[in-house]
DNA sequence: AATGAATGAGCATTCATTCAT
DNA sequence: GATGAATGAATGCTCATTCAT
């Protein structure tokens, strides 16, 4: 009985937290982070202002949780796609993984409005440190251990970080500013460059 | 006589503008852009608040001019260094050019606090579009035309953009967050990766 | 219990709004509208600056609400006076109504400082459009339908507007500038002129 | 020789003053008085900021001079029209004078944007006090002495003031707000009312 | 846990006016 | 007389955060 109540309570809490995250997400994407007032978030979420501070410390806090959530979602989808397919080599697998994410972002370019800044970092952290999700742990191992390169383990970690940095920066620039060219033109070159870096 | 007066006035104006740019620079670097109030800038510059708006439209405006100024300064220094030395190949020359900038930024890591966001873009633009400065024009030609690669001209331009993006992103991450490792560890790997990309 | 709480809250809110209206009223009358800063209003009302914006959009907004409130008060008083007396004719009744307002304004000449501009308009609107207050509705009928004139209904409405405009303009000029003469001298002529216009 | 120089100087002065008045007029009419900055006036007039203060004490000052100038122009035109025609009676003459002004204002409704507030006052002052212009002096006599009414001289002065006040108020309200009706509908009623007041 | 009224520090921006040249 | 750079007081408004209910 008590447990049920607790459960229902925790559920209710989760619902409110998600309402707030959702509201914040849509507002951040539409208006940008700085331009979005907490007032608007709570209004859109349909809760009182004080409630916000029951779930999040401040705007930074909800932003961070949002980025984690959204990044995690994307990575999870990419990993699912990857696991459903066969690849000639781990590098091909990794490139497909990256391509899936690039394509996803091309279709959801609004995401960039606030994801970009911290994306590559969050991305990497998720893959390398977040051990809560088994799939991601597996992914990390897959990408780090299965490559056949001349790099040492330490170097390889840096190279992967480098690549993720490059992918996020360039995809952002290409999608948002068409610099140095539209994403369709940049993508093949980017992927072939990455293959060059990984294969030796 | 008239000319002298005009000259003196214009000179005074330039001095004030520089005072403001300097004050803004130090405050942006120390406290960050958003945390810096116009009030502080004018106080540090020793001018009245209204004077600020005589020279700049708003905070965005002074930021933009500051980024342009600082970026231009760094590139100019790097090009001067490069032009004083002999190199076995254009790629070596380019790598030295990049290394000089990385080293410069390492020593002035505070610069990143506000330069990063737009840096690579401004950087590239300066090299490719700003034809007012002869050295930069020459640099552009040097970097774009002297490489012996399999890339087409169009591809090469994209690759260079990619490299600049990678350098700025990674140098930023490495210097500011020590991610994926401190700059001393990342630099050799980064430069060798770039060489790999350019040489074939 | 809930209702009581709600009620107490709403009550408190009303008290604050009235405090602000009162403070604004006294300051507008003393110093004029433009010369009154929001800062002064909140200080006088004893609330925080932000609280002002909780109740009013801006200075315009509080001014409008103030004019409506004050105008409504005056009209209500005049109608009460009128309803307590017997008159030989509807025109006499109307003239007494106007005279009451003129006298009231003479005694509270400070009101004009900010009421004047919109007064006659608000006045008429209150009489003709505001159907919320029963007395005012009755007054409207009284003034518009009981006159025995040669005017058509449409003309009569215009004539009444004209008269209200004349009364407010002239009373203002006479009280504030003694132009064309002090109010004591102007009033009889004004009233007799109006009688002339209405009676035929 | 000296005189010529003086003359030329005075002429130059007048030219600048008129440039400033013209610029102010157009800006006041377009943007309103408060919204117009001295900066804009001098920019439009093509003179330096300091020059403004050589000719006018402040914004109030230029506004006053502007109202005087514009009002005087209108009255002058109306008097010219009136003097070119024959009328059955002085009242008809006066009514034509008023109608001319109403029509003029209908065609130039932008004038009202800033003229209205002080218009009737300036208007009357011009007619009754400004003895510098001979025509206006004559007009004053024409309107004040030629009426055949039961009013005493003192009363007549007040009545005329009243009428001018009524005309300006109502014309303003009618033209700008269509209250109580468009000017075409209001004008005949207004003029017939005035005739009623003057004729006995 | 939830509410939402209240807070008030903080900040950008404007603009009339001055005065050295 | 003319200029226009410099001034800085003045002010409206926002918004994250608190807390009594």
mmCIF file of C-alpha atoms in Angstrom, chain B residues 17-163:
data_model
loop_
_atom_site.group_PDB
_atom_site.id
_atom_site.type_symbol
_atom_site.label_atom_id
_atom_site.label_comp_id
_atom_site.label_asym_id
_atom_site.label_seq_id
_atom_site.Cartn_x
_atom_site.Cartn_y
_atom_site.Cartn_z
ATOM 1 C CA UNK B 17 37.564 53.585 -29.308
ATOM 2 C CA UNK B 18 40.691 51.621 -28.476
ATOM 3 C CA UNK B 19 40.345 52.375 -24.798
ATOM 4 C CA UNK B 20 36.852 50.921 -24.919
ATOM 5 C CA UNK B 21 37.910 47.893 -26.940
ATOM 6 C CA UNK B 22 40.745 47.248 -24.523
ATOM 7 C CA UNK B 23 38.543 47.566 -21.475
ATOM 8 C CA UNK B 24 35.935 45.301 -23.018
ATOM 9 C CA UNK B 25 38.550 42.761 -23.980
ATOM 10 C CA UNK B 26 39.957 42.436 -20.496
ATOM 11 C CA UNK B 27 36.535 42.250 -18.900
ATOM 12 C CA UNK B 28 35.158 39.756 -21.419
ATOM 13 C CA UNK B 29 38.164 37.549 -20.884
ATOM 14 C CA UNK B 30 38.043 37.826 -17.107
ATOM 15 C CA UNK B 31 34.320 37.659 -16.467
ATOM 16 C CA UNK B 32 32.781 36.451 -19.682
ATOM 17 C CA UNK B 33 30.626 38.395 -22.072
ATOM 18 C CA UNK B 34 27.216 38.189 -20.448
ATOM 19 C CA UNK B 35 28.596 38.889 -17.010
ATOM 20 C CA UNK B 36 30.227 42.096 -18.209
ATOM 21 C CA UNK B 37 28.049 45.186 -17.925
ATOM 22 C CA UNK B 38 28.505 48.170 -20.170
ATOM 23 C CA UNK B 39 28.866 50.113 -16.960
ATOM 24 C CA UNK B 40 32.037 48.266 -16.141
ATOM 25 C CA UNK B 41 33.472 48.711 -19.592
ATOM 26 C CA UNK B 42 33.077 52.474 -19.541
ATOM 27 C CA UNK B 43 34.341 52.728 -15.988
ATOM 28 C CA UNK B 44 37.455 50.756 -16.888
ATOM 29 C CA UNK B 45 37.895 52.799 -20.051
ATOM 30 C CA UNK B 46 37.466 56.007 -18.109
ATOM 31 C CA UNK B 47 34.731 57.438 -20.305
ATOM 32 C CA UNK B 48 31.092 58.259 -19.791
ATOM 33 C CA UNK B 49 28.395 55.751 -20.437
ATOM 34 C CA UNK B 50 26.961 57.680 -23.329
ATOM 35 C CA UNK B 51 30.337 57.673 -25.029
ATOM 36 C CA UNK B 52 30.104 53.932 -25.435
ATOM 37 C CA UNK B 53 27.051 54.332 -27.616
ATOM 38 C CA UNK B 54 28.900 56.908 -29.675
ATOM 39 C CA UNK B 55 31.281 54.232 -30.833
ATOM 40 C CA UNK B 56 29.316 51.004 -30.651
ATOM 41 C CA UNK B 57 25.716 50.118 -31.258
ATOM 42 C CA UNK B 58 25.554 47.686 -28.366
ATOM 43 C CA UNK B 59 27.434 44.899 -26.643
ATOM 44 C CA UNK B 60 27.140 42.622 -29.672
ATOM 45 C CA UNK B 61 28.732 45.299 -31.787
ATOM 46 C CA UNK B 62 31.805 45.793 -29.628
ATOM 47 C CA UNK B 63 32.160 42.019 -29.312
ATOM 48 C CA UNK B 64 32.171 41.561 -33.048
ATOM 49 C CA UNK B 65 34.743 44.286 -33.555
ATOM 50 C CA UNK B 66 36.840 42.808 -30.788
ATOM 51 C CA UNK B 67 36.799 39.338 -32.296
ATOM 52 C CA UNK B 68 37.757 40.716 -35.668
ATOM 53 C CA UNK B 69 40.566 42.717 -34.179
ATOM 54 C CA UNK B 70 42.008 39.925 -32.075
ATOM 55 C CA UNK B 71 41.665 37.239 -34.726
ATOM 56 C CA UNK B 72 43.298 39.480 -37.235
ATOM 57 C CA UNK B 73 46.166 40.145 -34.865
ATOM 58 C CA UNK B 74 46.838 36.460 -34.270
ATOM 59 C CA UNK B 75 46.705 35.537 -37.928
ATOM 60 C CA UNK B 76 48.974 38.403 -38.802
ATOM 61 C CA UNK B 77 51.559 37.315 -36.254
ATOM 62 C CA UNK B 78 51.394 33.710 -37.427
ATOM 63 C CA UNK B 79 51.874 34.755 -41.035
ATOM 64 C CA UNK B 80 54.848 36.910 -40.110
ATOM 65 C CA UNK B 81 56.478 33.986 -38.340
ATOM 66 C CA UNK B 82 55.810 31.693 -41.263
ATOM 67 C CA UNK B 83 57.226 34.100 -43.803
ATOM 68 C CA UNK B 84 60.519 34.299 -41.902
ATOM 69 C CA UNK B 85 61.252 30.619 -42.213
ATOM 70 C CA UNK B 86 62.002 28.035 -44.844
ATOM 71 C CA UNK B 87 59.976 24.821 -45.033
ATOM 72 C CA UNK B 88 60.494 21.512 -46.797
ATOM 73 C CA UNK B 89 56.938 21.586 -48.165
ATOM 74 C CA UNK B 90 53.766 23.684 -48.199
ATOM 75 C CA UNK B 91 52.143 21.250 -45.811
ATOM 76 C CA UNK B 92 54.962 21.748 -43.338
ATOM 77 C CA UNK B 93 54.521 25.448 -43.723
ATOM 78 C CA UNK B 94 50.808 25.189 -43.047
ATOM 79 C CA UNK B 95 51.357 22.930 -40.037
ATOM 80 C CA UNK B 96 53.852 25.379 -38.626
ATOM 81 C CA UNK B 97 51.313 28.125 -39.154
ATOM 82 C CA UNK B 98 48.710 26.161 -37.216
ATOM 83 C CA UNK B 99 51.184 25.181 -34.527
ATOM 84 C CA UNK B 100 52.122 28.800 -34.012
ATOM 85 C CA UNK B 101 48.468 29.659 -33.442
ATOM 86 C CA UNK B 102 47.936 26.715 -31.112
ATOM 87 C CA UNK B 103 50.970 27.716 -29.084
ATOM 88 C CA UNK B 104 49.866 31.306 -28.996
ATOM 89 C CA UNK B 105 46.448 30.285 -27.732
ATOM 90 C CA UNK B 106 47.978 27.951 -25.154
ATOM 91 C CA UNK B 107 49.915 30.838 -23.722
ATOM 92 C CA UNK B 108 46.870 33.092 -23.844
ATOM 93 C CA UNK B 109 44.229 30.607 -22.862
ATOM 94 C CA UNK B 110 41.999 33.346 -21.518
ATOM 95 C CA UNK B 111 41.444 34.459 -25.073
ATOM 96 C CA UNK B 112 39.232 31.463 -25.631
ATOM 97 C CA UNK B 113 36.652 32.526 -23.166
ATOM 98 C CA UNK B 114 35.013 34.615 -25.843
ATOM 99 C CA UNK B 115 36.966 34.059 -29.019
ATOM 100 C CA UNK B 116 36.090 30.415 -29.502
ATOM 101 C CA UNK B 117 32.534 30.570 -30.649
ATOM 102 C CA UNK B 118 33.192 32.538 -33.799
ATOM 103 C CA UNK B 119 36.861 32.024 -34.091
ATOM 104 C CA UNK B 120 37.255 29.426 -36.757
ATOM 105 C CA UNK B 121 34.705 31.130 -38.903
ATOM 106 C CA UNK B 122 36.255 34.539 -38.587
ATOM 107 C CA UNK B 123 39.601 32.921 -39.084
ATOM 108 C CA UNK B 124 38.675 31.347 -42.369
ATOM 109 C CA UNK B 125 36.856 34.387 -43.581
ATOM 110 C CA UNK B 126 39.900 36.487 -42.875
ATOM 111 C CA UNK B 127 42.048 34.140 -44.887
ATOM 112 C CA UNK B 128 39.723 33.591 -47.793
ATOM 113 C CA UNK B 129 37.753 36.779 -48.152
ATOM 114 C CA UNK B 130 39.601 39.683 -46.697
ATOM 115 C CA UNK B 131 41.548 40.919 -49.638
ATOM 116 C CA UNK B 132 42.427 44.222 -48.091
ATOM 117 C CA UNK B 133 45.553 42.924 -46.415
ATOM 118 C CA UNK B 134 48.106 41.753 -48.910
ATOM 119 C CA UNK B 135 49.741 39.249 -46.585
ATOM 120 C CA UNK B 136 46.486 37.478 -45.927
ATOM 121 C CA UNK B 137 45.770 37.327 -49.614
ATOM 122 C CA UNK B 138 49.135 35.761 -50.188
ATOM 123 C CA UNK B 139 48.547 33.349 -47.306
ATOM 124 C CA UNK B 140 45.288 32.248 -48.803
ATOM 125 C CA UNK B 141 47.007 31.467 -52.088
ATOM 126 C CA UNK B 142 49.827 29.776 -50.306
ATOM 127 C CA UNK B 143 47.529 27.490 -48.385
ATOM 128 C CA UNK B 144 45.048 26.758 -51.113
ATOM 129 C CA UNK B 145 47.206 26.431 -54.203
ATOM 130 C CA UNK B 146 50.507 25.002 -53.131
ATOM 131 C CA UNK B 147 49.347 21.757 -51.666
ATOM 132 C CA UNK B 148 50.025 18.676 -53.717
ATOM 133 C CA UNK B 149 46.987 16.611 -52.979
ATOM 134 C CA UNK B 150 44.466 14.500 -54.789
ATOM 135 C CA UNK B 151 41.707 16.862 -53.770
ATOM 136 C CA UNK B 152 39.950 19.027 -56.295
ATOM 137 C CA UNK B 153 40.084 22.751 -55.677
ATOM 138 C CA UNK B 154 36.589 22.699 -54.205
ATOM 139 C CA UNK B 155 37.363 19.740 -52.004
ATOM 140 C CA UNK B 156 40.566 21.321 -50.830
ATOM 141 C CA UNK B 157 38.716 24.428 -49.687
ATOM 142 C CA UNK B 158 36.338 22.281 -47.687
ATOM 143 C CA UNK B 159 39.175 20.270 -46.218
ATOM 144 C CA UNK B 160 40.961 23.392 -45.079
ATOM 145 C CA UNK B 161 37.776 24.669 -43.493
ATOM 146 C CA UNK B 162 37.411 21.295 -41.831
ATOM 147 C CA UNK B 163 40.927 21.459 -40.489
#
